Amino acid sequence: MTDGVKRLLLGKKLPSSELSETLLPKRIALPVFASDALSSVAYAPDEIILTLSLAGMAALTFSWWVGILVAVVMLVVVASYRQNVREYPSGGGNYEVATVNLGPNAGLTVASALMVDYVLTVAVSVSSGVQNAKAALPFLIGHEGWVAATIIAVLMAINLRGVRESGTVFAIPTYAFMLGVLVMIGYGLLRVVVLGEHLASPTSQYEVVGDPRYQQFTGVLMMFLLARAFSSGCAALTGVEAISNGVPAFRKPKSRNAATTLLLLGTIAVSMLLGIIALANLTGVRVLDDSGGAYFTLNGVRQDVHVDTVMGQLAGTVFSDFRPGFYFVVATTMVILFLAANTAFNGFPVLGAILARDGFLPRQLHTRGDRLAFSNGIVMLAVSAIALALAFNADVTKLIQLYVVGVFVSFTLSQLGMLRHWGRHLKTETDPRECSRMQRSRIINAVGLTMTATVLIVILIAKFTHGAWMAILAMTVVFAVMKGINRHYRAVARETAWSPGVKRTLPSRVHAVVVVSQLNRPTLRAVMFAKGTRPSTIEAITVSVDPEETERVVAQWQAADLGVPLRVIASPYREVVGPVVTYVRDLRKTSPRDVVSVYVPELVVGHWWESVLHNQTGLILRTRLHFAPGVMVTSVPYLLKSSEVAIDRLEREDPLAYRLIGTAPTDHEGALRDD
Amino acid sequence: MTDGVKRLLLGKKLPSSELSETLLPKRIALPVFASDALSSVAYAPDEIILTLSLAGMAALTFSWWVGILVAVVMLVVVASYRQNVREYPSGGGNYEVATVNLGPNAGLTVASALMVDYVLTVAVSVSSGVQNAKAALPFLIGHEGWVAATIIAVLMAINLRGVRESGTVFAIPTYAFMLGVLVMIGYGLLRVVVLGEHLASPTSQYEVVGDPRYQQFTGVLMMFLLARAFSSGCAALTGVEAISNGVPAFRKPKSRNAATTLLLLGTIAVSMLLGIIALANLTGVRVLDDSGGAYFTLNGVRQDVHVDTVMGQLAGTVFSDFRPGFYFVVATTMVILFLAANTAFNGFPVLGAILARDGFLPRQLHTRGDRLAFSNGIVMLAVSAIALALAFNADVTKLIQLYVVGVFVSFTLSQLGMLRHWGRHLKTETDPRECSRMQRSRIINAVGLTMTATVLIVILIAKFTHGAWMAILAMTVVFAVMKGINRHYRAVARETAWSPGVKRTLPSRVHAVVVVSQLNRPTLRAVMFAKGTRPSTIEAITVSVDPEETERVVAQWQAADLGVPLRVIASPYREVVGPVVTYVRDLRKTSPRDVVSVYVPELVVGHWWESVLHNQTGLILRTRLHFAPGVMVTSVPYLLKSSEVAIDRLEREDPLAYRLIGTAPTDHEGALRDD
């Protein structure tokens, strides 16, 4: 895309000096990093209830217990993560904790799990947002997949602008959502409990007939269904780790602020979750997993009706006497769900950069783009999320099945890591007060570990066949790929490692070879440059494809008398590249300690379509000659007038880069100049 | 595709020395170049009859006259082309004739027309082949487009093997087809005329009710419909020019042989065409343009039945008492139609190469691939034909509407050219016998011109709205593009033209700049090579993206003490490329008569996926530095072990190229060496 458009979309560049400015105060950090965890209360209750409804009315009453269980797990996890944040403020988060305490493989496992879940977070949140939007905008029905994809693309653009803008952009709606939901819950409970009104949700009239397979709602089957409901409900916990990965983005004191934000988040999320489930029970909200076998009946007659999300139904019911309230809640829910995806857009690139730094991902991911955000990672995330949204046509209930597994893998491993961590420090620690603090923390993490490990097992059992296997497969693949990349980088590093012992052989002689197709200014320039480097020997070579053509070149060459001999190479196959490569390789073979320096004249043109018409041969020649040892390939550019267009464009693209040189510090120079 | 597969599909390479071996004797040249013109008798009659049937039964009787008219045009065109072949044996064909006698624009018009028609030939022939195949293989119905596309792809592969193989491959079926059709006609006429049997085609029972628009089959409307039928029938003439373009592929005496082959082709084609139309009338064959408003009735009741092609119906009727004969004719018809497309595969690339030579198409089209066929052109043709076949779902009647226009444009222009040609020569010619010959020839061409011009006008009037406009549009576009390419090449040639006057300034000094990201063996090699070229000044530069990283490099550098100063360049935007480019440009600005030579260490890896992990920055750097005047970019390759894989592969790909050097003639050397 052209510079103008790019800037328009991504805003102006920020130099490092402004990096500190992008640090977040708590009031901004909360919405930026917590929108995921908060927004999940918009779909977690739905998933709990619709899973239970597979067993018909009887099961629905259990939503209470499932909800409370989820809340408890949430609080425990938050409590233990406050320890992580304090002890590992560098933003490595679970990955760092696991790597440091359990070794690289554990770390990499966590990393793979997180990466997969970041992608799922984006896909699930945006999809749920679209599902909610359908209540207000029915014309979306049928195009969920593409709508979700578009929204993800927009989020990508916003995030390529950098984290700070997104902070301010996302603060208002997040707070609006909290306000809306909490007021809704409060007002709802007021009307029902205090004023004793009878509030009935639009779906409360229906009877739920369960899936025949779950008709016997007893014993193992019941346990299993409850487990599934619980696992889906645990989606509410995702996003907690986002804060621990984002610590560096907090204002000082980073750890403290992060920990406080985490606690804040936990409390709000839990109260929302329980509040909504409470209201849902009081107003008799019903939802169905339409992929399951359950259905509605009214006076025994089967009903096939479109039901809104729990949030939508509650808002409608509670604010039955105050329409604006309904619209406010639905709108903010929709928005926050889109913004929740942003959490991943903040977390994923940071993780990607850390992994790239450690050599598990391509180096490009480490170097930042011309905004402070890690552009490459952002794009990578967006693309995979879009693919997922399209593949599942933005069906939340289906996506949820893949979800959560990764989060709990990383939860569990990082808690295990923390235990080790405390163990190590307790050995060395002498100060009794510190010791007792560590003891406390260790207990917290131990509880956290037990809890998360149990949940992980439950999830694996309950969800494996329902889609968790896909998530696990994806993680394994990601793990393997990163492992492979790392192995490759390490091998290359070993192979190319510098050591004082490496012998520094100066090439004894340099043979310059100028590749000539015809005698024109670019060729002349190449010859002159080659001569300018004063090589030991210099010659021009031309490949004879078309005899007359060759004769002409030879004649011209003789006339021109450039003081450089021209060698004609036969080519029975009318190939140009092959013969040149062979000739150069043989030249080198005859004198191994020498260097052959091949000069290729190149036309520099301005438009892409021009380059289709030029330099094709030169291009192939360069790539092929790369494989000839001891051969340097020098392209000597000849700028055509049209190239000015391109130069102007490049200068417009980063005008600052071209003024840099003034500001370049030369401090190392004095120390190193030795001529 | 890997070498093995490539060789398997395309066969072993042929050196130029074998070029002569690929020359064609008449008996091979006929099938190779005439299959197009011959095969068209398989659909030309259908098109004549189904066009006429739009006006109901009454009109059908006119098929006779239309057929004869087409035959006459055919013979005239053949006669005049025999002159072209004699006078222009170089294979430029119509293009050359027009260019030489009427100037480049006329030539380019012919070229555009021919290119478009070559594509159409492939599309029409293969489509018609598929339509015929449907009679025998009904399961093809519904997938015509894709089947046609696949067959075109196969033809491409065959032709990439080179013209000679295709010659032998295509001879047998072509002769089989001729035999089959001629025997069918002979036997049919024998049964009807001599034995006086009553042969009735399966469709003869139907009454044709014409399109209401043509109910009044009188006056202008009738003329118009006849004109359309005639135009479609003229499809039988396509392919005549193929021979005149293919003269160089004939054995000596090229012109004579080509002329004879042309006459042979003409006679056979005409007799087939008339024979088929005669039989069609005698056996009462009916076909319908299902896109038109005409339909069949039986005893007044409308019938919607699938009807076979004329050829199919005739074969069935004539060989009613000898089934094998039917299968033979249908099968060979099907095959020859596919092979007809091969004519274009022979003609198009030759034309493309000639145009590339004259600078109207990208140069790549001029250099042959490693088979003697012009690979690039072949691929270009196949791709466009496939696109067309898919777009029209291989519907012959629709495609025919675009067809023929181009052929007659080039017919007309080349005949006009021939007139000029004779005019010129008659002025200079003194020998009376030669003069009278020329006079004769000129008359022939004059008749040819009148005829083809008239037909062209008829076609344009009759077909324009039915699709001819698309063909004309395509030609205009092709013309404009080629004109543009030529203008570009000429401009570049002017801009880069060599002249003894061009001043040969040797760069006064060479500044070597080694780009360093870290200190390792590749870097060391780059430094050593750079030193080896003994530049006026040498320094290494590294861009400071990550302070710690930079510190480490600096420390290592000091320790290594390579005798080359290291300059650290600040990069507030964490960009690597921008600062380097700026620095180099400024270096150059300070001393314009000097040359800056930038050395970029590069890792040479073996697998594509490895190169994703390396050299990304180097790549961007090279492209960007190209736009800095007076800067040479030298990449210093460091071969990793894995690169050996790639080297082996390359050597396998053209083993001969690596043995070439022995055979390289060094005759020019002595003359030119002057050191």
Tab-separated table of N, CA and C in Angstrom, chain A residues 16 364 372 488-489 495-498 504 506 519-521 529 558 560-561 563 567-568 570 572-574 579 582-583 585-586 602 604 610 613-614 624 626-627 631-635 637 640-641 647 651 656-658 660-661 665 668-669 672-674, chain B residues 16 364 372 488-489 495-498 504 519-521 528-529 558 560-561 563 567-568 570 572-574 579 582-583 585-586 602 604 610 613-614 616 624 626-627 631-635 637 640-641 646-647 651 656-658 660-661 665 668-669 672 674:
chain	number	residue	atom	x	y	z
A	16	SER	N	12.209	5.698	19.511
A	16	SER	CA	12.327	4.974	20.793
A	16	SER	C	12.094	5.900	21.951
A	364	GLN	N	12.696	-11.810	12.020
A	364	GLN	CA	11.905	-10.630	11.631
A	364	GLN	C	10.921	-10.239	12.745
A	372	LEU	N	5.584	1.340	17.147
A	372	LEU	CA	6.237	0.655	18.262
A	372	LEU	C	5.660	-0.737	18.473
A	488	HIS	N	17.681	-25.093	13.939
A	488	HIS	CA	18.338	-24.551	12.757
A	488	HIS	C	19.229	-23.364	13.118
A	489	TYR	N	18.667	-22.411	13.826
A	489	TYR	CA	19.442	-21.214	14.186
A	489	TYR	C	20.685	-21.604	14.976
A	495	GLU	N	27.934	-23.123	13.195
A	495	GLU	CA	28.710	-23.240	11.958
A	495	GLU	C	29.416	-21.933	11.612
A	496	THR	N	28.775	-20.828	11.959
A	496	THR	CA	29.339	-19.536	11.553
A	496	THR	C	30.030	-18.832	12.718
A	497	ALA	N	30.130	-19.518	13.874
A	497	ALA	CA	30.604	-18.845	15.094
A	497	ALA	C	31.987	-18.228	14.870
A	498	TRP	N	32.167	-17.061	15.449
A	498	TRP	CA	33.467	-16.402	15.431
A	498	TRP	C	34.317	-16.952	16.567
A	504	ARG	N	42.446	-15.731	9.197
A	504	ARG	CA	41.964	-14.608	8.392
A	504	ARG	C	42.767	-14.524	7.110
A	506	LEU	N	43.590	-13.316	3.713
A	506	LEU	CA	43.263	-12.291	2.722
A	506	LEU	C	43.347	-12.945	1.357
A	519	LEU	N	26.997	-3.679	-25.611
A	519	LEU	CA	27.823	-2.557	-25.186
A	519	LEU	C	26.967	-1.303	-25.120
A	520	ASN	N	26.632	-0.908	-23.884
A	520	ASN	CA	25.874	0.334	-23.696
A	520	ASN	C	26.366	1.010	-22.413
A	521	ARG	N	25.733	2.126	-22.075
A	521	ARG	CA	26.224	2.882	-20.920
A	521	ARG	C	26.280	2.056	-19.640
A	529	PHE	N	33.599	0.825	-13.108
A	529	PHE	CA	33.606	0.537	-11.673
A	529	PHE	C	34.558	-0.613	-11.394
A	558	GLN	N	35.620	-4.044	-29.935
A	558	GLN	CA	36.934	-3.722	-30.506
A	558	GLN	C	37.028	-2.233	-30.779
A	560	ALA	N	35.344	0.192	-29.370
A	560	ALA	CA	35.314	0.988	-28.140
A	560	ALA	C	36.690	1.019	-27.483
A	561	ASP	N	37.400	-0.123	-27.546
A	561	ASP	CA	38.746	-0.196	-26.982
A	561	ASP	C	38.773	0.291	-25.535
A	563	GLY	N	40.139	-1.215	-23.075
A	563	GLY	CA	41.291	-1.723	-22.332
A	563	GLY	C	40.922	-2.926	-21.476
A	567	ARG	N	35.663	-11.959	-23.572
A	567	ARG	CA	35.711	-13.395	-23.866
A	567	ARG	C	34.316	-13.854	-24.287
A	568	VAL	N	34.259	-14.559	-25.405
A	568	VAL	CA	32.977	-15.071	-25.882
A	568	VAL	C	32.826	-16.517	-25.444
A	570	ALA	N	30.619	-20.011	-25.672
A	570	ALA	CA	29.613	-20.702	-26.489
A	570	ALA	C	28.493	-21.224	-25.595
A	572	PRO	N	25.543	-23.885	-26.521
A	572	PRO	CA	24.713	-24.692	-27.429
A	572	PRO	C	23.257	-24.738	-27.005
A	573	TYR	N	22.979	-24.489	-25.710
A	573	TYR	CA	21.577	-24.580	-25.271
A	573	TYR	C	20.892	-23.231	-25.232
A	574	ARG	N	21.606	-22.195	-25.823
A	574	ARG	CA	21.004	-20.869	-25.839
A	574	ARG	C	20.707	-20.370	-24.433
A	579	PRO	N	26.357	-21.204	-18.640
A	579	PRO	CA	27.753	-21.034	-19.058
A	579	PRO	C	28.526	-20.052	-18.182
A	582	THR	N	29.379	-21.682	-14.904
A	582	THR	CA	30.449	-22.662	-15.101
A	582	THR	C	31.790	-21.965	-15.235
A	583	TYR	N	31.835	-20.966	-16.113
A	583	TYR	CA	33.097	-20.280	-16.375
A	583	TYR	C	33.672	-19.723	-15.078
A	585	ARG	N	33.011	-20.555	-11.974
A	585	ARG	CA	33.405	-21.620	-11.041
A	585	ARG	C	34.767	-22.177	-11.430
A	586	ASP	N	34.959	-22.415	-12.717
A	586	ASP	CA	36.242	-22.974	-13.152
A	586	ASP	C	37.371	-21.989	-12.900
A	602	GLU	N	23.134	-3.397	-14.017
A	602	GLU	CA	21.690	-3.520	-13.795
A	602	GLU	C	20.991	-2.209	-14.059
A	604	VAL	N	18.157	0.298	-13.248
A	604	VAL	CA	17.242	0.604	-12.152
A	604	VAL	C	16.057	1.365	-12.715
A	610	GLU	N	8.072	-2.108	-15.359
A	610	GLU	CA	9.330	-1.970	-16.088
A	610	GLU	C	10.288	-3.088	-15.692
A	613	LEU	N	10.408	-6.142	-17.531
A	613	LEU	CA	11.035	-6.116	-18.858
A	613	LEU	C	12.560	-6.071	-18.788
A	614	HIS	N	13.121	-6.001	-17.568
A	614	HIS	CA	14.582	-5.877	-17.463
A	614	HIS	C	15.149	-6.804	-16.392
A	624	ARG	N	22.154	-17.855	-8.810
A	624	ARG	CA	22.926	-19.054	-9.123
A	624	ARG	C	24.378	-18.925	-8.667
A	626	HIS	N	25.517	-17.390	-6.280
A	626	HIS	CA	25.653	-17.468	-4.824
A	626	HIS	C	26.206	-18.806	-4.388
A	627	PHE	N	25.878	-19.851	-5.165
A	627	PHE	CA	26.273	-21.195	-4.746
A	627	PHE	C	27.706	-21.524	-5.152
A	631	VAL	N	33.044	-16.537	-4.639
A	631	VAL	CA	32.633	-15.635	-5.718
A	631	VAL	C	31.778	-14.511	-5.134
A	632	MET	N	32.185	-13.267	-5.401
A	632	MET	CA	31.374	-12.128	-4.995
A	632	MET	C	30.594	-11.649	-6.202
A	633	VAL	N	29.320	-11.345	-5.989
A	633	VAL	CA	28.530	-10.804	-7.091
A	633	VAL	C	28.230	-9.338	-6.805
A	634	THR	N	28.670	-8.466	-7.706
A	634	THR	CA	28.442	-7.039	-7.531
A	634	THR	C	27.505	-6.558	-8.609
A	635	SER	N	26.372	-6.008	-8.200
A	635	SER	CA	25.485	-5.428	-9.212
A	635	SER	C	25.769	-3.939	-9.294
A	637	PRO	N	24.407	-0.636	-10.495
A	637	PRO	CA	23.137	-0.065	-10.961
A	637	PRO	C	23.352	1.091	-11.927
A	640	LEU	N	17.900	4.676	-14.565
A	640	LEU	CA	17.159	5.305	-15.663
A	640	LEU	C	16.373	6.477	-15.098
A	641	LYS	N	15.978	7.382	-15.993
A	641	LYS	CA	15.222	8.553	-15.522
A	641	LYS	C	14.017	8.122	-14.699
A	647	ILE	N	12.629	6.665	-6.329
A	647	ILE	CA	13.449	7.285	-5.276
A	647	ILE	C	12.593	8.242	-4.471
A	651	GLU	N	11.819	8.096	-0.496
A	651	GLU	CA	12.138	9.186	0.438
A	651	GLU	C	10.890	9.603	1.187
A	656	LEU	N	12.384	10.703	7.611
A	656	LEU	CA	13.281	10.880	8.760
A	656	LEU	C	14.556	10.079	8.560
A	657	ALA	N	14.386	8.836	8.086
A	657	ALA	CA	15.554	7.964	7.926
A	657	ALA	C	16.637	8.691	7.140
A	658	TYR	N	16.210	9.542	6.220
A	658	TYR	CA	17.200	10.209	5.385
A	658	TYR	C	17.827	11.418	6.051
A	660	LEU	N	18.735	11.035	9.323
A	660	LEU	CA	19.347	10.406	10.480
A	660	LEU	C	20.803	10.767	10.665
A	661	ILE	N	21.541	10.670	9.568
A	661	ILE	CA	23.000	10.652	9.639
A	661	ILE	C	23.532	11.745	10.565
A	665	PRO	N	25.513	8.830	16.484
A	665	PRO	CA	26.586	8.978	17.472
A	665	PRO	C	27.853	8.297	16.950
A	668	HIS	N	31.850	5.372	19.337
A	668	HIS	CA	32.707	4.183	19.238
A	668	HIS	C	33.859	4.400	18.274
A	669	GLU	N	33.676	5.392	17.401
A	669	GLU	CA	34.642	5.577	16.323
A	669	GLU	C	36.059	5.740	16.869
A	672	LEU	N	37.768	2.868	17.981
A	672	LEU	CA	38.023	1.753	17.058
A	672	LEU	C	38.852	2.125	15.847
A	673	ARG	N	38.772	3.386	15.430
A	673	ARG	CA	39.542	3.748	14.246
A	673	ARG	C	41.013	3.410	14.495
A	674	ASP	N	41.631	2.708	13.587
A	674	ASP	CA	43.029	2.337	13.833
A	674	ASP	C	43.837	2.477	12.550
B	16	SER	N	21.851	-26.875	-29.980
B	16	SER	CA	21.510	-26.239	-31.265
B	16	SER	C	21.835	-27.158	-32.426
B	364	GLN	N	12.379	-12.133	-22.647
B	364	GLN	CA	12.390	-13.544	-22.232
B	364	GLN	C	11.792	-14.441	-23.318
B	372	LEU	N	13.942	-27.066	-27.552
B	372	LEU	CA	14.064	-26.143	-28.673
B	372	LEU	C	12.786	-25.363	-28.903
B	488	HIS	N	8.869	1.596	-24.685
B	488	HIS	CA	9.731	1.547	-23.500
B	488	HIS	C	11.137	1.085	-23.874
B	489	TYR	N	11.220	-0.036	-24.565
B	489	TYR	CA	12.538	-0.576	-24.919
B	489	TYR	C	13.330	0.458	-25.729
B	495	GLU	N	18.378	5.908	-24.042
B	495	GLU	CA	18.954	6.467	-22.807
B	495	GLU	C	20.288	5.813	-22.479
B	496	THR	N	20.406	4.528	-22.821
B	496	THR	CA	21.613	3.804	-22.409
B	496	THR	C	22.573	3.605	-23.591
B	497	ALA	N	22.237	4.223	-24.732
B	497	ALA	CA	23.006	3.945	-25.956
B	497	ALA	C	24.490	4.247	-25.774
B	498	TRP	N	25.309	3.392	-26.351
B	498	TRP	CA	26.762	3.611	-26.346
B	498	TRP	C	27.124	4.539	-27.485
B	504	ARG	N	34.540	8.317	-20.230
B	504	ARG	CA	34.803	7.119	-19.425
B	504	ARG	C	35.530	7.518	-18.162
B	519	LEU	N	29.436	-10.291	14.748
B	519	LEU	CA	30.751	-10.726	14.302
B	519	LEU	C	30.781	-12.248	14.222
B	520	ASN	N	30.719	-12.768	13.018
B	520	ASN	CA	30.816	-14.220	12.828
B	520	ASN	C	31.587	-14.496	11.538
B	521	ARG	N	31.699	-15.770	11.187
B	521	ARG	CA	32.527	-16.107	10.023
B	521	ARG	C	32.071	-15.392	8.752
B	528	MET	N	37.250	-9.644	4.894
B	528	MET	CA	38.491	-10.056	4.222
B	528	MET	C	38.390	-9.811	2.717
B	529	PHE	N	37.241	-10.183	2.134
B	529	PHE	CA	37.049	-9.949	0.702
B	529	PHE	C	37.161	-8.454	0.410
B	558	GLN	N	36.364	-5.001	18.962
B	558	GLN	CA	37.632	-4.503	19.512
B	558	GLN	C	38.574	-5.673	19.750
B	560	ALA	N	38.564	-8.633	18.366
B	560	ALA	CA	38.990	-9.301	17.130
B	560	ALA	C	40.117	-8.524	16.447
B	561	ASP	N	40.053	-7.182	16.517
B	561	ASP	CA	41.089	-6.337	15.923
B	561	ASP	C	41.357	-6.727	14.474
B	563	GLY	N	41.558	-4.686	12.031
B	563	GLY	CA	42.196	-3.616	11.266
B	563	GLY	C	41.194	-2.859	10.418
B	567	ARG	N	31.743	1.496	12.638
B	567	ARG	CA	30.953	2.686	12.935
B	567	ARG	C	29.565	2.254	13.383
B	568	VAL	N	29.135	2.808	14.518
B	568	VAL	CA	27.791	2.480	15.007
B	568	VAL	C	26.833	3.577	14.582
B	570	ALA	N	23.045	5.163	14.880
B	570	ALA	CA	21.842	5.145	15.708
B	570	ALA	C	20.612	4.922	14.842
B	572	PRO	N	16.704	5.411	15.819
B	572	PRO	CA	15.590	5.608	16.758
B	572	PRO	C	14.357	4.815	16.360
B	573	TYR	N	14.257	4.441	15.071
B	573	TYR	CA	13.045	3.720	14.658
B	573	TYR	C	13.253	2.227	14.614
B	574	ARG	N	14.431	1.785	15.170
B	574	ARG	CA	14.705	0.352	15.196
B	574	ARG	C	14.722	-0.235	13.779
B	579	PRO	N	18.740	3.660	7.915
B	579	PRO	CA	19.980	4.336	8.304
B	579	PRO	C	21.165	3.982	7.402
B	582	THR	N	20.855	5.794	4.143
B	582	THR	CA	21.167	7.215	4.328
B	582	THR	C	22.662	7.426	4.432
B	583	TYR	N	23.291	6.634	5.292
B	583	TYR	CA	24.715	6.799	5.534
B	583	TYR	C	25.484	6.674	4.222
B	585	ARG	N	24.405	6.957	1.124
B	585	ARG	CA	24.100	8.056	0.202
B	585	ARG	C	24.908	9.302	0.563
B	586	ASP	N	24.959	9.610	1.856
B	586	ASP	CA	25.692	10.805	2.278
B	586	ASP	C	27.173	10.649	1.990
B	602	GLU	N	26.276	-12.748	3.196
B	602	GLU	CA	25.026	-13.487	3.018
B	602	GLU	C	25.213	-14.959	3.274
B	604	VAL	N	24.335	-18.651	2.491
B	604	VAL	CA	23.747	-19.426	1.404
B	604	VAL	C	23.234	-20.742	1.980
B	610	GLU	N	14.740	-22.483	4.699
B	610	GLU	CA	15.858	-21.874	5.426
B	610	GLU	C	16.009	-20.408	5.034
B	613	LEU	N	14.379	-17.845	6.900
B	613	LEU	CA	14.926	-17.508	8.218
B	613	LEU	C	16.199	-16.662	8.125
B	614	HIS	N	16.683	-16.403	6.899
B	614	HIS	CA	17.951	-15.667	6.767
B	614	HIS	C	17.868	-14.581	5.709
B	616	GLN	N	16.839	-11.786	5.168
B	616	GLN	CA	15.711	-10.914	4.837
B	616	GLN	C	16.186	-9.468	4.756
B	624	ARG	N	17.038	-1.517	-1.887
B	624	ARG	CA	16.976	-0.094	-1.564
B	624	ARG	C	18.223	0.635	-2.056
B	626	HIS	N	20.005	0.032	-4.485
B	626	HIS	CA	20.049	0.158	-5.940
B	626	HIS	C	19.714	1.567	-6.375
B	627	PHE	N	18.861	2.230	-5.579
B	627	PHE	CA	18.400	3.553	-5.990
B	627	PHE	C	19.391	4.650	-5.608
B	631	VAL	N	26.636	3.659	-6.243
B	631	VAL	CA	26.840	2.696	-5.165
B	631	VAL	C	26.765	1.285	-5.733
B	632	MET	N	27.799	0.500	-5.495
B	632	MET	CA	27.792	-0.907	-5.890
B	632	MET	C	27.444	-1.740	-4.662
B	633	VAL	N	26.581	-2.721	-4.845
B	633	VAL	CA	26.272	-3.612	-3.735
B	633	VAL	C	26.867	-4.982	-4.025
B	634	THR	N	27.735	-5.437	-3.146
B	634	THR	CA	28.374	-6.725	-3.328
B	634	THR	C	27.909	-7.669	-2.231
B	635	SER	N	27.300	-8.775	-2.642
B	635	SER	CA	26.932	-9.754	-1.602
B	635	SER	C	28.027	-10.813	-1.541
B	637	PRO	N	28.837	-14.293	-0.343
B	637	PRO	CA	28.153	-15.492	0.128
B	637	PRO	C	29.009	-16.306	1.089
B	640	LEU	N	26.678	-22.385	3.755
B	640	LEU	CA	26.443	-23.317	4.860
B	640	LEU	C	26.472	-24.736	4.296
B	641	LYS	N	26.674	-25.712	5.208
B	641	LYS	CA	26.736	-27.101	4.731
B	641	LYS	C	25.473	-27.438	3.933
B	646	ALA	N	21.525	-27.848	-2.444
B	646	ALA	CA	21.066	-27.015	-3.564
B	646	ALA	C	22.059	-27.092	-4.716
B	647	ILE	N	23.357	-27.053	-4.387
B	647	ILE	CA	24.371	-27.090	-5.447
B	647	ILE	C	24.212	-28.381	-6.246
B	651	GLU	N	23.418	-28.752	-10.201
B	651	GLU	CA	24.288	-29.463	-11.142
B	651	GLU	C	23.491	-30.529	-11.875
B	656	LEU	N	25.213	-30.603	-18.338
B	656	LEU	CA	26.033	-30.231	-19.500
B	656	LEU	C	26.614	-28.834	-19.320
B	657	ALA	N	25.785	-27.924	-18.836
B	657	ALA	CA	26.236	-26.542	-18.695
B	657	ALA	C	27.540	-26.502	-17.915
B	658	TYR	N	27.702	-27.452	-16.998
B	658	TYR	CA	28.902	-27.424	-16.173
B	658	TYR	C	30.090	-28.067	-16.872
B	660	LEU	N	30.533	-27.265	-20.165
B	660	LEU	CA	30.643	-26.394	-21.329
B	660	LEU	C	32.039	-25.829	-21.533
B	661	ILE	N	32.592	-25.333	-20.448
B	661	ILE	CA	33.766	-24.475	-20.530
B	661	ILE	C	34.821	-25.054	-21.469
B	665	PRO	N	34.796	-21.450	-27.354
B	665	PRO	CA	35.778	-20.949	-28.315
B	665	PRO	C	36.423	-19.673	-27.787
B	668	HIS	N	38.090	-14.987	-30.159
B	668	HIS	CA	38.112	-13.516	-30.080
B	668	HIS	C	39.179	-13.027	-29.117
B	669	GLU	N	39.580	-13.937	-28.243
B	669	GLU	CA	40.491	-13.525	-27.162
B	669	GLU	C	41.740	-12.847	-27.699
B	672	LEU	N	41.444	-9.538	-28.830
B	672	LEU	CA	41.005	-8.471	-27.929
B	672	LEU	C	41.911	-8.262	-26.722
B	674	ASP	N	44.530	-7.133	-24.477
B	674	ASP	CA	45.481	-6.035	-24.746
B	674	ASP	C	46.218	-5.646	-23.465
